[in-house]
Coordinates of C-alpha atoms and ligand atoms in Angstrom, one line a residue:
M1 CA 5.3 -21.8 -4.6
K2 CA 7.3 -23.5 -2.0
D3 CA 7.8 -20.5 0.5
L4 CA 5.3 -21.2 3.3
R5 CA 4.6 -17.6 3.4
D6 CA 2.8 -17.9 -0.1
Y7 CA -0.1 -19.8 1.7
T8 CA -2.7 -18.1 3.4
Y9 CA -4.7 -20.0 5.9
D10 CA -7.2 -21.8 3.1
G11 CA -3.7 -23.0 0.9
L12 CA -2.4 -24.2 4.5
K13 CA -5.3 -26.1 5.2
D14 CA -5.0 -27.9 1.6
L15 CA -1.4 -28.4 2.3
V16 CA -1.6 -29.9 5.6
E17 CA -4.1 -32.3 4.3
R18 CA -2.2 -33.2 1.3
F19 CA 0.6 -34.4 4.4
G20 CA -2.1 -36.3 5.9
E21 CA -2.1 -34.2 8.9
R22 CA -4.4 -33.0 11.4
P23 CA -6.4 -30.1 10.3
Y24 CA -5.5 -28.0 13.6
R25 CA -1.8 -27.9 12.5
A26 CA -3.1 -25.3 9.7
R27 CA -3.9 -23.1 12.4
Q28 CA -0.6 -23.7 14.1
L29 CA 1.4 -23.1 10.8
H30 CA -0.5 -19.6 10.3
A31 CA 0.3 -18.7 13.5
W32 CA 4.2 -19.3 13.3
L33 CA 3.9 -17.7 10.1
F34 CA 2.1 -14.5 10.7
R35 CA 2.3 -13.6 14.3
G36 CA 5.5 -15.6 14.9
G37 CA 7.6 -14.4 12.2
V38 CA 9.8 -17.5 12.5
E39 CA 12.7 -17.9 10.2
S40 CA 12.8 -21.7 9.7
I41 CA 10.7 -24.3 9.9
D42 CA 12.5 -26.2 12.9
E43 CA 11.7 -23.1 15.0
M44 CA 7.9 -24.0 14.7
T45 CA 8.8 -26.3 17.6
D46 CA 5.2 -27.6 18.4
L47 CA 4.9 -29.3 14.9
P48 CA 5.6 -33.0 15.0
K49 CA 9.4 -33.3 14.1
D50 CA 8.4 -35.8 11.4
F51 CA 5.9 -33.5 9.8
R52 CA 8.9 -30.6 10.0
R53 CA 11.0 -33.1 8.0
R54 CA 8.5 -33.9 5.5
L55 CA 8.0 -30.6 5.0
R56 CA 11.7 -29.4 4.4
D57 CA 12.0 -32.8 2.4
G58 CA 9.3 -32.0 0.2
G59 CA 11.0 -28.2 -0.8
F60 CA 9.0 -26.2 1.3
Y61 CA 11.0 -23.4 3.4
I62 CA 10.5 -20.3 5.0
G63 CA 12.1 -17.3 2.9
V64 CA 14.1 -14.9 4.6
V65 CA 13.8 -11.5 3.5
E66 CA 17.1 -9.3 4.4
V67 CA 17.0 -5.6 5.5
L68 CA 19.7 -4.1 3.1
K69 CA 19.5 -1.0 4.8
T70 CA 17.8 1.7 7.1
R71 CA 17.3 5.1 6.3
R72 CA 16.3 7.6 8.8
S73 CA 14.9 11.2 8.1
V74 CA 15.2 14.6 10.2
D75 CA 11.6 14.1 10.5
G76 CA 11.6 10.8 12.0
T77 CA 10.7 8.5 9.2
V78 CA 12.2 5.8 8.2
K79 CA 12.8 3.8 4.9
L80 CA 14.0 0.2 4.4
L81 CA 15.5 -1.6 1.7
L82 CA 14.6 -5.0 1.7
G83 CA 16.5 -7.2 -0.5
L84 CA 14.4 -10.4 -2.4
E85 CA 14.9 -13.9 -3.2
D86 CA 15.6 -12.9 -6.9
G87 CA 18.1 -10.3 -5.9
S88 CA 15.6 -7.2 -6.6
G89 CA 15.6 -4.6 -3.9
V90 CA 12.1 -3.0 -2.6
E91 CA 11.1 -0.4 -0.3
C92 CA 8.8 0.5 2.5
V93 CA 8.4 3.3 5.1
L94 CA 7.7 3.7 8.4
I95 CA 5.7 7.3 9.2
P96 CA 5.5 7.9 12.9
D97 CA 2.5 10.8 13.3
G98 CA 1.2 11.5 16.5
K99 CA -0.5 8.0 18.1
R100 CA -0.1 6.5 14.7
L101 CA 2.9 4.7 13.3
T102 CA 1.6 4.1 9.6
L103 CA 3.8 1.7 7.2
C104 CA 3.7 2.3 3.6
V105 CA 3.9 -1.3 1.8
S106 CA 5.2 -1.7 -1.7
T107 CA 3.1 -4.1 -4.1
Q108 CA 5.2 -4.1 -7.1
C109 CA 9.0 -3.6 -8.1
G110 CA 8.2 -0.7 -10.5
C111 CA 5.1 0.5 -12.2
S112 CA 3.8 0.2 -15.5
L113 CA 1.3 3.1 -14.9
G114 CA 4.2 5.4 -15.9
C115 CA 2.6 8.5 -14.1
R116 CA 4.6 11.4 -15.4
F117 CA 5.0 12.9 -11.6
C118 CA 6.2 9.8 -10.1
M119 CA 9.4 8.3 -10.0
T120 CA 8.5 4.6 -9.4
G121 CA 6.6 5.2 -12.6
G122 CA 10.1 6.6 -14.4
I123 CA 11.5 3.4 -13.6
G124 CA 9.0 1.2 -15.6
P125 CA 7.1 -1.9 -15.1
G126 CA 8.5 -4.4 -12.7
R127 CA 7.0 -7.7 -11.4
N128 CA 4.5 -8.4 -8.8
L129 CA 5.5 -9.0 -5.1
R130 CA 4.3 -12.0 -3.7
L131 CA 2.0 -12.7 -0.3
S132 CA 5.4 -13.8 1.0
E133 CA 7.3 -10.7 -0.2
M134 CA 4.7 -8.2 1.1
T135 CA 4.1 -9.9 4.6
A136 CA 7.8 -9.8 4.7
E137 CA 7.8 -5.8 4.6
V138 CA 5.5 -5.8 7.5
L139 CA 7.1 -8.7 9.3
A140 CA 10.7 -7.1 8.8
A141 CA 9.1 -3.4 10.0
S142 CA 7.3 -4.6 12.7
S143 CA 10.3 -6.4 14.1
L144 CA 12.7 -3.6 13.9
V145 CA 9.8 -1.0 15.5
G146 CA 9.7 -4.0 18.1
S147 CA 13.4 -3.5 19.3
G148 CA 12.8 0.1 19.5
L149 CA 14.0 1.7 15.9
I150 CA 11.5 4.4 16.4
E151 CA 11.6 6.0 20.1
G152 CA 7.8 6.1 21.8
Y153 CA 6.2 3.7 19.2
G154 CA 6.3 0.0 20.0
R155 CA 4.1 -1.4 17.2
I156 CA 3.0 -0.5 13.5
T157 CA -0.9 0.6 14.0
N158 CA -1.8 1.4 10.1
V159 CA -0.7 -0.1 7.0
V160 CA -1.4 1.6 3.8
L161 CA -0.8 -0.1 0.2
M162 CA 0.6 3.0 -1.4
G163 CA 4.4 2.2 -1.9
M164 CA 5.9 1.2 -5.3
G165 CA 4.1 0.0 -7.8
E166 CA -0.1 -0.3 -8.4
P167 CA -1.6 -2.5 -5.8
L168 CA -4.9 -3.1 -8.2
L169 CA -2.6 -4.4 -11.2
N170 CA -1.4 -7.3 -8.3
Y171 CA -5.0 -7.9 -7.4
D172 CA -5.1 -11.6 -6.4
E173 CA -2.0 -11.6 -4.7
V174 CA -2.9 -8.0 -2.8
L175 CA -6.2 -9.4 -1.6
R176 CA -4.9 -12.5 -0.2
F177 CA -2.2 -10.1 1.4
I178 CA -5.3 -8.1 2.8
T179 CA -6.6 -11.2 3.9
V180 CA -3.5 -11.9 6.0
L181 CA -3.2 -8.5 7.1
T182 CA -6.6 -8.2 8.6
D183 CA -7.1 -11.7 9.7
P184 CA -7.1 -11.6 13.6
K185 CA -5.7 -15.0 13.5
A186 CA -2.6 -13.7 11.3
M187 CA -1.4 -9.9 11.5
G188 CA -4.8 -9.0 13.0
F189 CA -4.8 -5.4 11.7
S190 CA -8.8 -4.0 12.0
T191 CA -9.9 -3.2 8.2
R192 CA -10.5 0.6 9.3
R193 CA -6.5 0.6 9.5
V194 CA -5.7 -0.8 6.0
T195 CA -5.8 1.2 3.1
V196 CA -5.4 0.5 -0.7
S197 CA -4.4 3.5 -3.4
T198 CA -4.9 3.0 -6.7
A199 CA -4.4 5.2 -9.6
G200 CA -7.9 4.4 -11.1
V201 CA -7.9 0.8 -12.4
V202 CA -11.5 1.0 -12.8
P203 CA -12.5 -2.6 -13.0
A204 CA -10.3 -3.8 -10.2
I205 CA -11.9 -1.4 -8.1
K206 CA -15.4 -2.6 -8.7
R207 CA -13.8 -6.0 -7.8
L208 CA -12.2 -4.8 -4.5
G209 CA -15.6 -3.1 -3.4
R210 CA -17.1 -6.9 -3.7
D211 CA -13.9 -8.7 -2.2
A212 CA -12.8 -6.5 0.6
D213 CA -13.7 -4.0 3.1
I214 CA -10.5 -2.1 3.9
N215 CA -10.1 1.9 2.9
L216 CA -9.7 3.1 -0.4
A217 CA -7.6 5.8 -1.5
V218 CA -7.9 7.2 -5.5
S219 CA -5.0 9.2 -6.9
L220 CA -7.3 11.8 -8.6
N221 CA -4.3 14.4 -9.4
A222 CA -6.7 16.7 -12.1
T223 CA -9.7 17.6 -12.6
T224 CA -9.9 17.3 -16.9
D225 CA -9.5 14.4 -18.7
V226 CA -6.8 16.6 -21.0
V227 CA -4.5 17.1 -18.1
R228 CA -5.4 13.8 -16.2
D229 CA -4.3 12.1 -19.8
R230 CA -1.4 13.7 -19.9
L231 CA -0.3 13.1 -16.1
M232 CA -1.9 9.5 -15.7
P233 CA -1.6 7.7 -18.9
I234 CA -4.2 5.2 -17.4
N235 CA -6.7 7.8 -17.4
R236 CA -7.1 7.1 -21.7
R237 CA -8.4 3.9 -20.7
H238 CA -10.3 4.8 -17.7
P239 CA -11.1 8.4 -17.9
L240 CA -12.7 10.8 -15.0
K241 CA -16.2 10.0 -15.8
E242 CA -15.8 6.3 -15.7
L243 CA -13.7 6.6 -12.5
L244 CA -16.2 9.0 -10.7
A245 CA -19.3 6.7 -11.6
A246 CA -17.0 4.0 -10.0
L247 CA -16.6 6.0 -6.7
R248 CA -20.0 6.9 -6.7
S249 CA -21.4 3.2 -6.6
Y250 CA -18.8 1.7 -4.6
P251 CA -19.8 -0.1 -1.3
L252 CA -19.1 1.9 1.7
R253 CA -19.6 0.9 5.3
K254 CA -21.3 3.3 7.5
G255 CA -19.0 6.3 8.4
R256 CA -16.4 5.4 5.6
R257 CA -15.3 7.4 3.2
I258 CA -13.1 7.2 0.2
T259 CA -9.9 9.1 0.2
M260 CA -9.3 11.5 -2.8
E261 CA -5.5 12.0 -3.1
Y262 CA -4.7 15.1 -5.5
V263 CA -0.8 16.3 -6.0
L264 CA -0.5 19.8 -6.6
I265 CA 1.9 20.6 -9.4
K266 CA 2.6 24.4 -9.6
G267 CA 0.8 25.5 -12.8
V268 CA -0.5 22.4 -13.6
N269 CA -3.5 21.3 -11.8
D270 CA -3.1 24.0 -8.6
S271 CA -5.6 27.0 -9.9
R272 CA -8.7 28.5 -8.4
D273 CA -10.6 26.8 -11.2
D274 CA -9.4 23.3 -10.8
A275 CA -10.2 23.4 -7.0
Y276 CA -14.0 24.3 -7.8
R277 CA -14.2 21.7 -10.5
L278 CA -12.9 19.4 -7.8
V279 CA -15.6 20.7 -5.6
R280 CA -18.2 20.0 -8.5
L281 CA -16.8 16.3 -9.6
L282 CA -16.7 15.1 -6.2
K283 CA -20.4 15.8 -5.4
G284 CA -22.3 13.1 -3.9
I285 CA -19.1 10.9 -3.0
P286 CA -18.4 10.5 0.8
C287 CA -15.1 11.2 0.7
K288 CA -12.3 13.3 2.5
I289 CA -9.3 15.0 0.2
N290 CA -5.5 14.9 1.0
L291 CA -3.6 17.4 -0.8
I292 CA -0.1 16.5 -1.4
P293 CA 2.4 19.1 -2.7
F294 CA 4.3 17.7 -5.4
N295 CA 7.5 16.4 -4.5
P296 CA 10.2 17.4 -7.0
F297 CA 12.7 14.7 -8.4
P298 CA 15.7 15.6 -11.0
G299 CA 14.5 15.6 -14.3
C300 CA 11.0 15.5 -13.5
G301 CA 10.2 19.5 -15.2
F302 CA 7.3 19.9 -12.6
E303 CA 7.6 22.1 -9.6
R304 CA 6.2 22.3 -6.2
P305 CA 3.4 25.5 -6.0
G306 CA 4.1 27.6 -3.2
H307 CA 2.1 27.7 0.0
E308 CA -0.2 30.3 -0.8
R309 CA -1.3 28.2 -3.7
V310 CA -1.9 25.3 -1.8
E311 CA -3.5 27.1 0.7
T312 CA -6.3 28.8 -1.9
F313 CA -6.9 25.5 -3.2
W314 CA -7.7 24.2 0.5
R315 CA -9.6 26.9 1.4
I316 CA -11.9 26.4 -1.5
L317 CA -12.5 22.8 -0.9
S318 CA -12.9 23.3 3.0
D319 CA -15.4 26.0 2.3
N320 CA -17.4 24.2 0.3
H321 CA -17.5 21.5 3.4
Y322 CA -15.0 18.8 2.5
S323 CA -12.9 17.8 4.8
V324 CA -9.3 18.6 3.3
V325 CA -6.0 17.8 4.5
T326 CA -2.6 18.9 3.6
R327 CA -0.2 16.3 3.7
A328 CA 3.2 17.2 4.8
S329 CA 6.0 15.5 3.0
R330 CA 7.6 13.2 5.0
G331 CA 10.9 11.8 4.6
M332 CA 11.8 14.0 1.8
D333 CA 15.5 14.0 2.3
I334 CA 16.0 10.3 2.4
E335 CA 13.7 10.0 -0.9
A336 CA 10.9 8.3 0.9
A337 CA 8.7 10.9 0.2
C338 CA 5.1 10.0 -2.1
G339 CA 6.7 9.1 -5.7
Q340 CA 10.1 8.8 -4.6
L341 CA 10.6 5.3 -4.0
Q342 CA 12.6 3.4 -6.3
G343 CA 14.1 0.1 -4.7
K344 CA 17.7 1.1 -6.1
R345 CA 20.1 -1.4 -3.9
G346 CA 22.3 1.1 -3.4
L347 CA 19.3 3.5 -1.5
Ligands
SAH1 N1 0.0 3.2 -7.8 C1 -0.8 3.9 -6.4 C2 -0.2 3.8 -5.1 C3 1.2 4.3 -5.2 S1 1.4 5.9 -5.6 C4 -1.6 5.2 -6.8 O1 -1.1 5.9 -7.8 O2 -2.3 5.6 -6.2 C5 1.1 6.8 -4.1 C6 0.8 8.2 -4.2 O3 1.9 8.9 -4.4 C7 -0.2 8.3 -4.9 O4 -1.3 9.5 -4.7 C8 0.7 9.5 -6.3 O5 -0.3 10.4 -6.8 C9 1.6 10.2 -5.1 N2 2.6 10.2 -5.7 C10 3.4 9.9 -6.9 N3 4.8 10.7 -7.3 C11 4.4 11.8 -6.5 C12 5.2 13.0 -6.5 N4 6.3 13.1 -7.1 N5 5.1 13.9 -5.2 C13 4.0 13.9 -4.3 N6 3.3 12.8 -4.9 C14 3.5 11.8 -5.7
SF4_2 FE1 2.4 3.7 -10.7 FE2 0.8 5.0 -8.6 FE3 3.6 6.0 -9.4 FE4 1.5 6.2 -11.1 S1 1.2 7.1 -8.8 S2 3.3 5.3 -11.7 S3 0.2 4.2 -10.5 S4 3.2 4.5 -8.4

């Protein structure tokens, strides 16, 4: 790996040592790369000229990720299409909401889990994104926001790993990304403002509980194995019982809760029985529930339930003392809503 943004602070320390440079050079590099957003080695002006030259001669560089296109929704959501070195495209989405400006980041170029209701799943497996590519999403979006892309918002406040792909299938790289995101000397997001969303890769959830202390979101989407098997093939490997047990023992810091995401699909998982089953299933798990009315796409064969259905589902959960919100679908008109990211170069 020769893109300097593929190195966390620890990696940079080793690199600097290998070059026989003073240890504090790693701190300087780290700050330039992840705070400064420089685009070439020569922009790092406080590094000795000779060190910069030796880095270049050694084949090191700073990858430039191009923003190929931006699309703006009527509701203020903005989708960015980034072009990666190997010619593939990846999308991330900026979602303004009150005081928050959330960036939804992709972790893979596609997804191998093939959930039936998800367009990303439909495009099939793609490769894992590297640290440099995930940080490029944040840096590119930050820089556009900094130059006034979205009126009233000066900077990104929250990051969710909820774009294309299953973050926990790109575990090591995602963990390094979380390190850079939350390191005060790098991107500096508070751990409370970073969320990883998973379809339920149980062994990796257990690992994550030990390795990181960001927020966890889980795409539950069904209350029985029969329905979940059908919607989310990963359920055949890690059924509900196993998933819920892992969530019950997930180490949560005081005051934190797991977010349960539940995509409501008409006639599939949106009945009153489903709502009551959900109440029982989640008992004892400190959580809040996000209901996401299904975002349809051509050829999916599923429909979004009517408002009344959603309202009834919401009320049953809420009457049973769950904190539950119905997530307004943002960016539907530009195919930036949940499950609509494809990374097509045409956007
Ligand atoms: N792979 C991870 C993160 C990306 S998917 C995961 O599955 O959690 C992000 C969210 O979008 C998930 O909660 C998923 O259930 C939801 N989603 C996928 N397709 C959707 C669709 N068509 N309509 C609404 N939500 C969808
Ligand atoms: Fe992959 Fe998540 Fe889409 Fe399922 S919902 S196919 S895990 S991106």
